[in-house]
PDB file of C-alpha atoms and ligand atoms in Angstrom:
ATOM      1  CA  UNK A   1      11.101 -17.074   2.457  1.00  0.00           C
ATOM      2  CA  UNK A   2       8.181 -17.527  -0.270  1.00  0.00           C
ATOM      3  CA  UNK A   3       5.013 -15.941   0.500  1.00  0.00           C
ATOM      4  CA  UNK A   4       3.331 -18.718  -2.532  1.00  0.00           C
ATOM      5  CA  UNK A   5       5.290 -21.881  -1.218  1.00  0.00           C
ATOM      6  CA  UNK A   6       3.768 -21.202   2.485  1.00  0.00           C
ATOM      7  CA  UNK A   7       0.038 -20.762   1.053  1.00  0.00           C
ATOM      8  CA  UNK A   8       0.416 -23.722  -0.935  1.00  0.00           C
ATOM      9  CA  UNK A   9       1.652 -25.099   2.171  1.00  0.00           C
ATOM     10  CA  UNK A  10      -1.401 -24.148   4.320  1.00  0.00           C
ATOM     11  CA  UNK A  11      -3.631 -25.270   1.505  1.00  0.00           C
ATOM     12  CA  UNK A  12      -2.195 -28.576   1.307  1.00  0.00           C
ATOM     13  CA  UNK A  13      -2.591 -28.865   5.103  1.00  0.00           C
ATOM     14  CA  UNK A  14      -6.524 -27.922   4.608  1.00  0.00           C
ATOM     15  CA  UNK A  15      -7.337 -30.213   1.535  1.00  0.00           C
ATOM     16  CA  UNK A  16     -10.395 -32.204   2.119  1.00  0.00           C
ATOM     17  CA  UNK A  17     -11.199 -30.543   5.387  1.00  0.00           C
ATOM     18  CA  UNK A  18     -13.389 -27.780   3.562  1.00  0.00           C
ATOM     19  CA  UNK A  19     -11.758 -25.149   5.354  1.00  0.00           C
ATOM     20  CA  UNK A  20     -11.356 -21.794   4.161  1.00  0.00           C
ATOM     21  CA  UNK A  21      -8.137 -20.140   4.114  1.00  0.00           C
ATOM     22  CA  UNK A  22      -7.847 -16.739   4.425  1.00  0.00           C
ATOM     23  CA  UNK A  23      -4.579 -14.618   4.242  1.00  0.00           C
ATOM     24  CA  UNK A  24      -4.289 -12.263   7.255  1.00  0.00           C
ATOM     25  CA  UNK A  25      -2.413  -9.006   5.578  1.00  0.00           C
ATOM     26  CA  UNK A  26      -2.759  -6.656   7.840  1.00  0.00           C
ATOM     27  CA  UNK A  27       0.626  -4.430   7.989  1.00  0.00           C
ATOM     28  CA  UNK A  28       1.930  -5.870   4.824  1.00  0.00           C
ATOM     29  CA  UNK A  29       2.643  -3.821   1.679  1.00  0.00           C
ATOM     30  CA  UNK A  30       0.724  -4.193  -0.978  1.00  0.00           C
ATOM     31  CA  UNK A  31       3.139  -6.480  -2.950  1.00  0.00           C
ATOM     32  CA  UNK A  32       3.271  -9.149  -0.568  1.00  0.00           C
ATOM     33  CA  UNK A  33      -0.641  -9.100  -1.074  1.00  0.00           C
ATOM     34  CA  UNK A  34      -0.276  -9.295  -4.867  1.00  0.00           C
ATOM     35  CA  UNK A  35       2.382 -12.219  -4.295  1.00  0.00           C
ATOM     36  CA  UNK A  36      -0.488 -14.194  -2.368  1.00  0.00           C
ATOM     37  CA  UNK A  37      -3.135 -13.182  -5.412  1.00  0.00           C
ATOM     38  CA  UNK A  38      -0.639 -14.242  -7.928  1.00  0.00           C
ATOM     39  CA  UNK A  39      -0.232 -17.594  -6.319  1.00  0.00           C
ATOM     40  CA  UNK A  40      -4.152 -18.375  -6.833  1.00  0.00           C
ATOM     41  CA  UNK A  41      -5.113 -16.936  -3.100  1.00  0.00           C
ATOM     42  CA  UNK A  42      -8.662 -14.663  -3.164  1.00  0.00           C
ATOM     43  CA  UNK A  43      -9.572 -14.081   0.355  1.00  0.00           C
ATOM     44  CA  UNK A  44      -8.109 -11.475   2.510  1.00  0.00           C
ATOM     45  CA  UNK A  45      -8.219 -10.512   6.538  1.00  0.00           C
ATOM     46  CA  UNK A  46      -7.618  -7.211   7.629  1.00  0.00           C
ATOM     47  CA  UNK A  47      -7.977  -5.639  10.876  1.00  0.00           C
ATOM     48  CA  UNK A  48      -8.433  -2.011  10.373  1.00  0.00           C
ATOM     49  CA  UNK A  49     -11.077  -0.482   8.012  1.00  0.00           C
ATOM     50  CA  UNK A  50      -8.871   2.064   6.540  1.00  0.00           C
ATOM     51  CA  UNK A  51      -6.066   0.065   5.694  1.00  0.00           C
ATOM     52  CA  UNK A  52      -8.278  -2.691   4.102  1.00  0.00           C
ATOM     53  CA  UNK A  53     -10.400   0.379   2.141  1.00  0.00           C
ATOM     54  CA  UNK A  54      -7.127   1.485   0.831  1.00  0.00           C
ATOM     55  CA  UNK A  55      -5.768  -2.009  -0.044  1.00  0.00           C
ATOM     56  CA  UNK A  56      -9.286  -2.871  -1.675  1.00  0.00           C
ATOM     57  CA  UNK A  57      -8.600   0.271  -4.313  1.00  0.00           C
ATOM     58  CA  UNK A  58      -5.342  -0.958  -5.102  1.00  0.00           C
ATOM     59  CA  UNK A  59      -5.545  -4.565  -6.093  1.00  0.00           C
ATOM     60  CA  UNK A  60      -7.937  -6.866  -8.272  1.00  0.00           C
ATOM     61  CA  UNK A  61     -11.686  -7.449  -7.438  1.00  0.00           C
ATOM     62  CA  UNK A  62     -12.093 -10.390  -7.381  1.00  0.00           C
ATOM     63  CA  UNK A  63     -10.455 -10.345  -3.554  1.00  0.00           C
ATOM     64  CA  UNK A  64     -13.268 -11.387  -1.121  1.00  0.00           C
ATOM     65  CA  UNK A  65     -12.434  -8.756   1.899  1.00  0.00           C
ATOM     66  CA  UNK A  66     -12.559 -10.061   5.330  1.00  0.00           C
ATOM     67  CA  UNK A  67     -12.617  -7.701   8.425  1.00  0.00           C
ATOM     68  CA  UNK A  68     -11.529  -9.358  11.153  1.00  0.00           C
ATOM     69  CA  UNK A  69     -10.202  -6.750  13.917  1.00  0.00           C
ATOM     70  CA  UNK A  70     -12.331  -4.998  16.438  1.00  0.00           C
ATOM     71  CA  UNK A  71     -14.745  -2.669  14.124  1.00  0.00           C
ATOM     72  CA  UNK A  72     -15.235   0.986  14.627  1.00  0.00           C
ATOM     73  CA  UNK A  73     -18.813   1.968  14.047  1.00  0.00           C
ATOM     74  CA  UNK A  74     -18.226   5.332  12.626  1.00  0.00           C
ATOM     75  CA  UNK A  75     -16.001   3.485  10.039  1.00  0.00           C
ATOM     76  CA  UNK A  76     -17.928   1.147   8.355  1.00  0.00           C
ATOM     77  CA  UNK A  77     -19.692   3.078   5.591  1.00  0.00           C
ATOM     78  CA  UNK A  78     -16.169   3.018   4.283  1.00  0.00           C
ATOM     79  CA  UNK A  79     -16.118  -0.429   3.813  1.00  0.00           C
ATOM     80  CA  UNK A  80     -19.845  -1.015   3.451  1.00  0.00           C
ATOM     81  CA  UNK A  81     -20.043  -1.364  -0.632  1.00  0.00           C
ATOM     82  CA  UNK A  82     -17.472  -4.257  -0.716  1.00  0.00           C
ATOM     83  CA  UNK A  83     -16.422  -6.244   2.205  1.00  0.00           C
ATOM     84  CA  UNK A  84     -17.317 -10.126   2.271  1.00  0.00           C
ATOM     85  CA  UNK A  85     -17.534 -11.096   5.861  1.00  0.00           C
ATOM     86  CA  UNK A  86     -16.912  -9.188   9.059  1.00  0.00           C
ATOM     87  CA  UNK A  87     -15.871 -11.432  11.353  1.00  0.00           C
ATOM     88  CA  UNK A  88     -15.577  -9.216  14.737  1.00  0.00           C
ATOM     89  CA  UNK A  89     -19.505  -8.050  15.586  1.00  0.00           C
ATOM     90  CA  UNK A  90     -19.550  -7.855  19.303  1.00  0.00           C
ATOM     91  CA  UNK A  91     -22.494  -5.954  20.145  1.00  0.00           C
ATOM     92  CA  UNK A  92     -26.263  -5.213  18.777  1.00  0.00           C
ATOM     93  CA  UNK A  93     -25.067  -1.235  18.525  1.00  0.00           C
ATOM     94  CA  UNK A  94     -22.387  -2.654  15.347  1.00  0.00           C
ATOM     95  CA  UNK A  95     -25.041  -4.770  14.204  1.00  0.00           C
ATOM     96  CA  UNK A  96     -27.428  -2.278  13.847  1.00  0.00           C
ATOM     97  CA  UNK A  97     -24.997   0.090  12.070  1.00  0.00           C
ATOM     98  CA  UNK A  98     -23.803  -2.606   9.390  1.00  0.00           C
ATOM     99  CA  UNK A  99     -27.608  -2.356   8.701  1.00  0.00           C
ATOM    100  CA  UNK A 100     -27.837   0.385   7.965  1.00  0.00           C
ATOM    101  CA  UNK A 101     -24.907   1.042   5.811  1.00  0.00           C
ATOM    102  CA  UNK A 102     -25.883  -2.782   4.153  1.00  0.00           C
ATOM    103  CA  UNK A 103     -29.302  -0.894   3.071  1.00  0.00           C
ATOM    104  CA  UNK A 104     -27.530   2.098   1.700  1.00  0.00           C
ATOM    105  CA  UNK A 105     -25.636  -0.151  -0.368  1.00  0.00           C
ATOM    106  CA  UNK A 106     -28.752  -2.459  -1.182  1.00  0.00           C
ATOM    107  CA  UNK A 107     -27.003  -5.407  -0.354  1.00  0.00           C
ATOM    108  CA  UNK A 108     -26.718  -7.866   2.666  1.00  0.00           C
ATOM    109  CA  UNK A 109     -23.950  -7.747   4.549  1.00  0.00           C
ATOM    110  CA  UNK A 110     -22.608 -11.498   6.080  1.00  0.00           C
ATOM    111  CA  UNK A 111     -21.378 -11.131   9.556  1.00  0.00           C
ATOM    112  CA  UNK A 112     -20.006 -13.383  12.202  1.00  0.00           C
ATOM    113  CA  UNK A 113     -20.601 -12.903  15.889  1.00  0.00           C
ATOM    114  CA  UNK A 114     -17.354 -12.813  17.523  1.00  0.00           C
ATOM    115  CA  UNK A 115     -17.939 -14.997  20.681  1.00  0.00           C
ATOM    116  CA  UNK A 116     -15.634 -14.238  24.030  1.00  0.00           C
ATOM    117  CA  UNK A 117     -14.399 -17.842  24.413  1.00  0.00           C
ATOM    118  CA  UNK A 118     -10.745 -17.030  26.552  1.00  0.00           C
ATOM    119  CA  UNK A 119     -10.164 -16.638  29.858  1.00  0.00           C
ATOM    120  CA  UNK A 120      -8.086 -13.377  29.301  1.00  0.00           C
ATOM    121  CA  UNK A 121      -9.545  -9.984  29.588  1.00  0.00           C
ATOM    122  CA  UNK A 122      -8.484  -8.305  26.648  1.00  0.00           C
ATOM    123  CA  UNK A 123     -10.378 -10.183  24.245  1.00  0.00           C
ATOM    124  CA  UNK A 124     -13.343  -8.755  22.737  1.00  0.00           C
ATOM    125  CA  UNK A 125     -16.475 -10.325  22.131  1.00  0.00           C
ATOM    126  CA  UNK A 126     -20.152 -11.489  23.541  1.00  0.00           C
ATOM    127  CA  UNK A 127     -20.367 -13.496  26.526  1.00  0.00           C
ATOM    128  CA  UNK A 128     -23.086 -16.411  26.379  1.00  0.00           C
ATOM    129  CA  UNK A 129     -25.606 -14.247  28.061  1.00  0.00           C
ATOM    130  CA  UNK A 130     -25.350 -11.274  25.951  1.00  0.00           C
ATOM    131  CA  UNK A 131     -25.552 -12.846  22.886  1.00  0.00           C
ATOM    132  CA  UNK A 132     -28.848 -14.518  23.736  1.00  0.00           C
ATOM    133  CA  UNK A 133     -29.894 -11.314  25.148  1.00  0.00           C
ATOM    134  CA  UNK A 134     -29.648 -10.117  21.893  1.00  0.00           C
ATOM    135  CA  UNK A 135     -31.263 -13.576  19.830  1.00  0.00           C
ATOM    136  CA  UNK A 136     -34.310 -12.885  21.983  1.00  0.00           C
ATOM    137  CA  UNK A 137     -34.785  -9.147  21.485  1.00  0.00           C
ATOM    138  CA  UNK A 138     -37.230  -7.887  18.797  1.00  0.00           C
ATOM    139  CA  UNK A 139     -34.556  -5.681  18.196  1.00  0.00           C
ATOM    140  CA  UNK A 140     -32.234  -7.853  16.585  1.00  0.00           C
ATOM    141  CA  UNK A 141     -35.155  -9.647  14.236  1.00  0.00           C
ATOM    142  CA  UNK A 142     -35.879  -6.210  12.675  1.00  0.00           C
ATOM    143  CA  UNK A 143     -32.433  -5.786  10.859  1.00  0.00           C
ATOM    144  CA  UNK A 144     -32.717  -7.394   7.765  1.00  0.00           C
ATOM    145  CA  UNK A 145     -29.668  -6.117   5.925  1.00  0.00           C
ATOM    146  CA  UNK A 146     -27.392  -8.237   7.708  1.00  0.00           C
ATOM    147  CA  UNK A 147     -26.813 -11.892   7.675  1.00  0.00           C
ATOM    148  CA  UNK A 148     -25.231 -14.215  10.461  1.00  0.00           C
ATOM    149  CA  UNK A 149     -23.432 -16.666   8.907  1.00  0.00           C
ATOM    150  CA  UNK A 150     -21.103 -18.107  12.283  1.00  0.00           C
ATOM    151  CA  UNK A 151     -19.161 -17.245  15.174  1.00  0.00           C
ATOM    152  CA  UNK A 152     -15.524 -16.018  15.512  1.00  0.00           C
ATOM    153  CA  UNK A 153     -13.503 -16.920  18.112  1.00  0.00           C
ATOM    154  CA  UNK A 154      -9.796 -16.342  19.592  1.00  0.00           C
ATOM    155  CA  UNK A 155      -8.615 -18.705  22.170  1.00  0.00           C
ATOM    156  CA  UNK A 156      -6.027 -18.115  24.831  1.00  0.00           C
ATOM    157  CA  UNK A 157      -3.087 -17.689  23.601  1.00  0.00           C
ATOM    158  CA  UNK A 158      -1.142 -20.562  25.276  1.00  0.00           C
ATOM    159  CA  UNK A 159       1.426 -23.369  25.193  1.00  0.00           C
ATOM    160  CA  UNK A 160      -1.484 -25.538  26.831  1.00  0.00           C
ATOM    161  CA  UNK A 161      -3.342 -26.835  24.129  1.00  0.00           C
ATOM    162  CA  UNK A 162      -6.100 -28.446  26.010  1.00  0.00           C
ATOM    163  CA  UNK A 163      -6.683 -24.742  27.001  1.00  0.00           C
ATOM    164  CA  UNK A 164      -7.434 -23.923  23.565  1.00  0.00           C
ATOM    165  CA  UNK A 165      -9.089 -27.125  22.242  1.00  0.00           C
ATOM    166  CA  UNK A 166     -11.982 -26.262  25.231  1.00  0.00           C
ATOM    167  CA  UNK A 167     -12.281 -22.851  24.591  1.00  0.00           C
ATOM    168  CA  UNK A 168     -12.915 -24.009  20.382  1.00  0.00           C
ATOM    169  CA  UNK A 169     -15.138 -26.592  21.499  1.00  0.00           C
ATOM    170  CA  UNK A 170     -17.416 -24.684  23.456  1.00  0.00           C
ATOM    171  CA  UNK A 171     -17.684 -22.290  20.781  1.00  0.00           C
ATOM    172  CA  UNK A 172     -19.283 -25.285  18.162  1.00  0.00           C
ATOM    173  CA  UNK A 173     -21.175 -26.324  20.756  1.00  0.00           C
ATOM    174  CA  UNK A 174     -22.410 -23.092  21.932  1.00  0.00           C
ATOM    175  CA  UNK A 175     -23.092 -22.578  17.917  1.00  0.00           C
ATOM    176  CA  UNK A 176     -25.295 -26.065  17.808  1.00  0.00           C
ATOM    177  CA  UNK A 177     -26.910 -24.592  20.955  1.00  0.00           C
ATOM    178  CA  UNK A 178     -27.942 -21.183  19.620  1.00  0.00           C
ATOM    179  CA  UNK A 179     -28.373 -23.144  15.946  1.00  0.00           C
ATOM    180  CA  UNK A 180     -31.411 -25.584  17.860  1.00  0.00           C
ATOM    181  CA  UNK A 181     -32.858 -22.319  19.288  1.00  0.00           C
ATOM    182  CA  UNK A 182     -33.559 -19.522  17.356  1.00  0.00           C
ATOM    183  CA  UNK A 183     -34.705 -19.876  14.050  1.00  0.00           C
ATOM    184  CA  UNK A 184     -34.836 -16.011  12.891  1.00  0.00           C
ATOM    185  CA  UNK A 185     -34.185 -15.984   9.068  1.00  0.00           C
ATOM    186  CA  UNK A 186     -30.984 -13.904   9.206  1.00  0.00           C
ATOM    187  CA  UNK A 187     -29.446 -16.926  11.225  1.00  0.00           C
ATOM    188  CA  UNK A 188     -27.674 -18.919   8.974  1.00  0.00           C
ATOM    189  CA  UNK A 189     -25.042 -20.575  11.166  1.00  0.00           C
ATOM    190  CA  UNK A 190     -22.770 -22.723   9.503  1.00  0.00           C
ATOM    191  CA  UNK A 191     -19.170 -20.893   9.486  1.00  0.00           C
ATOM    192  CA  UNK A 192     -16.502 -21.156  12.786  1.00  0.00           C
ATOM    193  CA  UNK A 193     -13.826 -18.784  12.382  1.00  0.00           C
ATOM    194  CA  UNK A 194     -11.328 -20.254  14.697  1.00  0.00           C
ATOM    195  CA  UNK A 195      -7.376 -20.817  14.347  1.00  0.00           C
ATOM    196  CA  UNK A 196      -4.526 -18.564  13.726  1.00  0.00           C
ATOM    197  CA  UNK A 197      -1.123 -18.942  13.005  1.00  0.00           C
ATOM    198  CA  UNK A 198      -0.400 -20.748  16.595  1.00  0.00           C
ATOM    199  CA  UNK A 199      -3.522 -22.725  16.769  1.00  0.00           C
ATOM    200  CA  UNK A 200      -5.008 -23.448  13.417  1.00  0.00           C
ATOM    201  CA  UNK A 201      -4.218 -27.104  13.973  1.00  0.00           C
ATOM    202  CA  UNK A 202      -6.128 -27.430  17.440  1.00  0.00           C
ATOM    203  CA  UNK A 203      -8.933 -25.393  15.725  1.00  0.00           C
ATOM    204  CA  UNK A 204      -9.438 -27.595  12.397  1.00  0.00           C
ATOM    205  CA  UNK A 205      -9.507 -30.597  15.224  1.00  0.00           C
ATOM    206  CA  UNK A 206     -12.201 -28.771  16.705  1.00  0.00           C
ATOM    207  CA  UNK A 207     -14.221 -28.451  13.220  1.00  0.00           C
ATOM    208  CA  UNK A 208     -12.844 -25.200  12.981  1.00  0.00           C
ATOM    209  CA  UNK A 209     -14.053 -24.076   8.822  1.00  0.00           C
ATOM    210  CA  UNK A 210     -12.251 -20.460   8.421  1.00  0.00           C
ATOM    211  CA  UNK A 211      -8.762 -20.175   9.660  1.00  0.00           C
ATOM    212  CA  UNK A 212      -7.027 -16.657   9.797  1.00  0.00           C
ATOM    213  CA  UNK A 213      -3.850 -17.118   9.256  1.00  0.00           C
ATOM    214  CA  UNK A 214      -1.336 -14.037   9.191  1.00  0.00           C
ATOM    215  CA  UNK A 215       2.326 -14.637  10.051  1.00  0.00           C
ATOM    216  CA  UNK A 216       2.888 -18.415   9.194  1.00  0.00           C
ATOM    217  CA  UNK A 217       2.308 -17.026   5.375  1.00  0.00           C
ATOM    218  CA  UNK A 218       3.689 -13.009   5.255  1.00  0.00           C
ATOM    219  CA  UNK A 219       5.777 -13.439   8.220  1.00  0.00           C
ATOM    220  CA  UNK A 220       6.281 -11.816  11.253  1.00  0.00           C
ATOM    221  CA  UNK A 221       4.542  -8.073  11.773  1.00  0.00           C
ATOM    222  CA  UNK A 222       6.673  -4.768  12.913  1.00  0.00           C
ATOM    223  CA  UNK A 223       3.409  -4.367  15.222  1.00  0.00           C
ATOM    224  CA  UNK A 224       0.391  -6.195  15.608  1.00  0.00           C
TER     225      UNK A 224
HETATM  226  C1  LIG B 301      -3.573 -11.041  13.373  1.00  0.00           C
HETATM  227  C2  LIG B 301      -4.763 -11.735  13.526  1.00  0.00           C
HETATM  228  C3  LIG B 301      -5.107 -13.163  12.770  1.00  0.00           C
HETATM  229  C4  LIG B 301      -3.448 -13.819  12.525  1.00  0.00           C
HETATM  230  O1  LIG B 301      -2.653 -14.214  13.400  1.00  0.00           O
HETATM  231  P1  LIG B 301      -1.133 -14.804  13.298  1.00  0.00           P
HETATM  232  O2  LIG B 301      -1.037 -14.592  14.079  1.00  0.00           O
HETATM  233  O3  LIG B 301      -0.400 -13.711  12.342  1.00  0.00           O
HETATM  234  O4  LIG B 301      -2.164 -16.094  11.925  1.00  0.00           O
HETATM  235  C5  LIG B 301      -5.708 -13.958  13.490  1.00  0.00           C
HETATM  236  N1  LIG B 301      -7.301 -13.273  13.431  1.00  0.00           N
HETATM  237  C6  LIG B 301      -6.981 -11.898  14.288  1.00  0.00           C
HETATM  238  C7  LIG B 301      -8.082 -11.277  14.658  1.00  0.00           C
HETATM  239  C8  LIG B 301      -5.839 -11.135  14.010  1.00  0.00           C
HETATM  240  O5  LIG B 301      -6.090  -9.838  14.211  1.00  0.00           O
END
């Protein structure tokens, strides 16, 4: 199995879609990331801040690092200087801390709001109501060092494609609705981060602009 060949296949599938490919490299060794880099890949996704920070230190500085996992508030400071996009923002408290650390680093950090779209309980994310509550609050408007560039969602892990399709579609429609309803300056909604190795084709059909693909590029992981 060749990482470069897998990447090439995915890039081909995404040609003309305008959708970006994030290579999810969590648990994988530096050598694997370097192979992907040498094949032209520049967007990498990690789900642990410590691991991403370690890899950032060792790899070329033109890599765009995506934090795709659940974010621990006390660790945001370690990635605040370099993270490209935080996909898993699921509370106001978290966003507030990201804003604080962004300010300290004299920058604006791009974030996606993670919305709970799956029927499974275990997944993180805002409910529609929680989302609207935050966006309607003036505390949100005061956050000037974050920019919300879109939404992220994980569909139910199921072989039933209709379920995933409806969940992804729901996220796209929700973003449309929010976009027409709220005009805060920190909302620049255009990205939909949805789709992974198992369901990226369905996500693509439903308007995904960012797919997060791990095992189909790097091979299976020993642990999540
Ligand atoms: C691990 C992970 C992925 C990639 O999963 P694969 O099935 O290996 O493609 C995508 N998104 C998130 C949030 C992840 O944690």
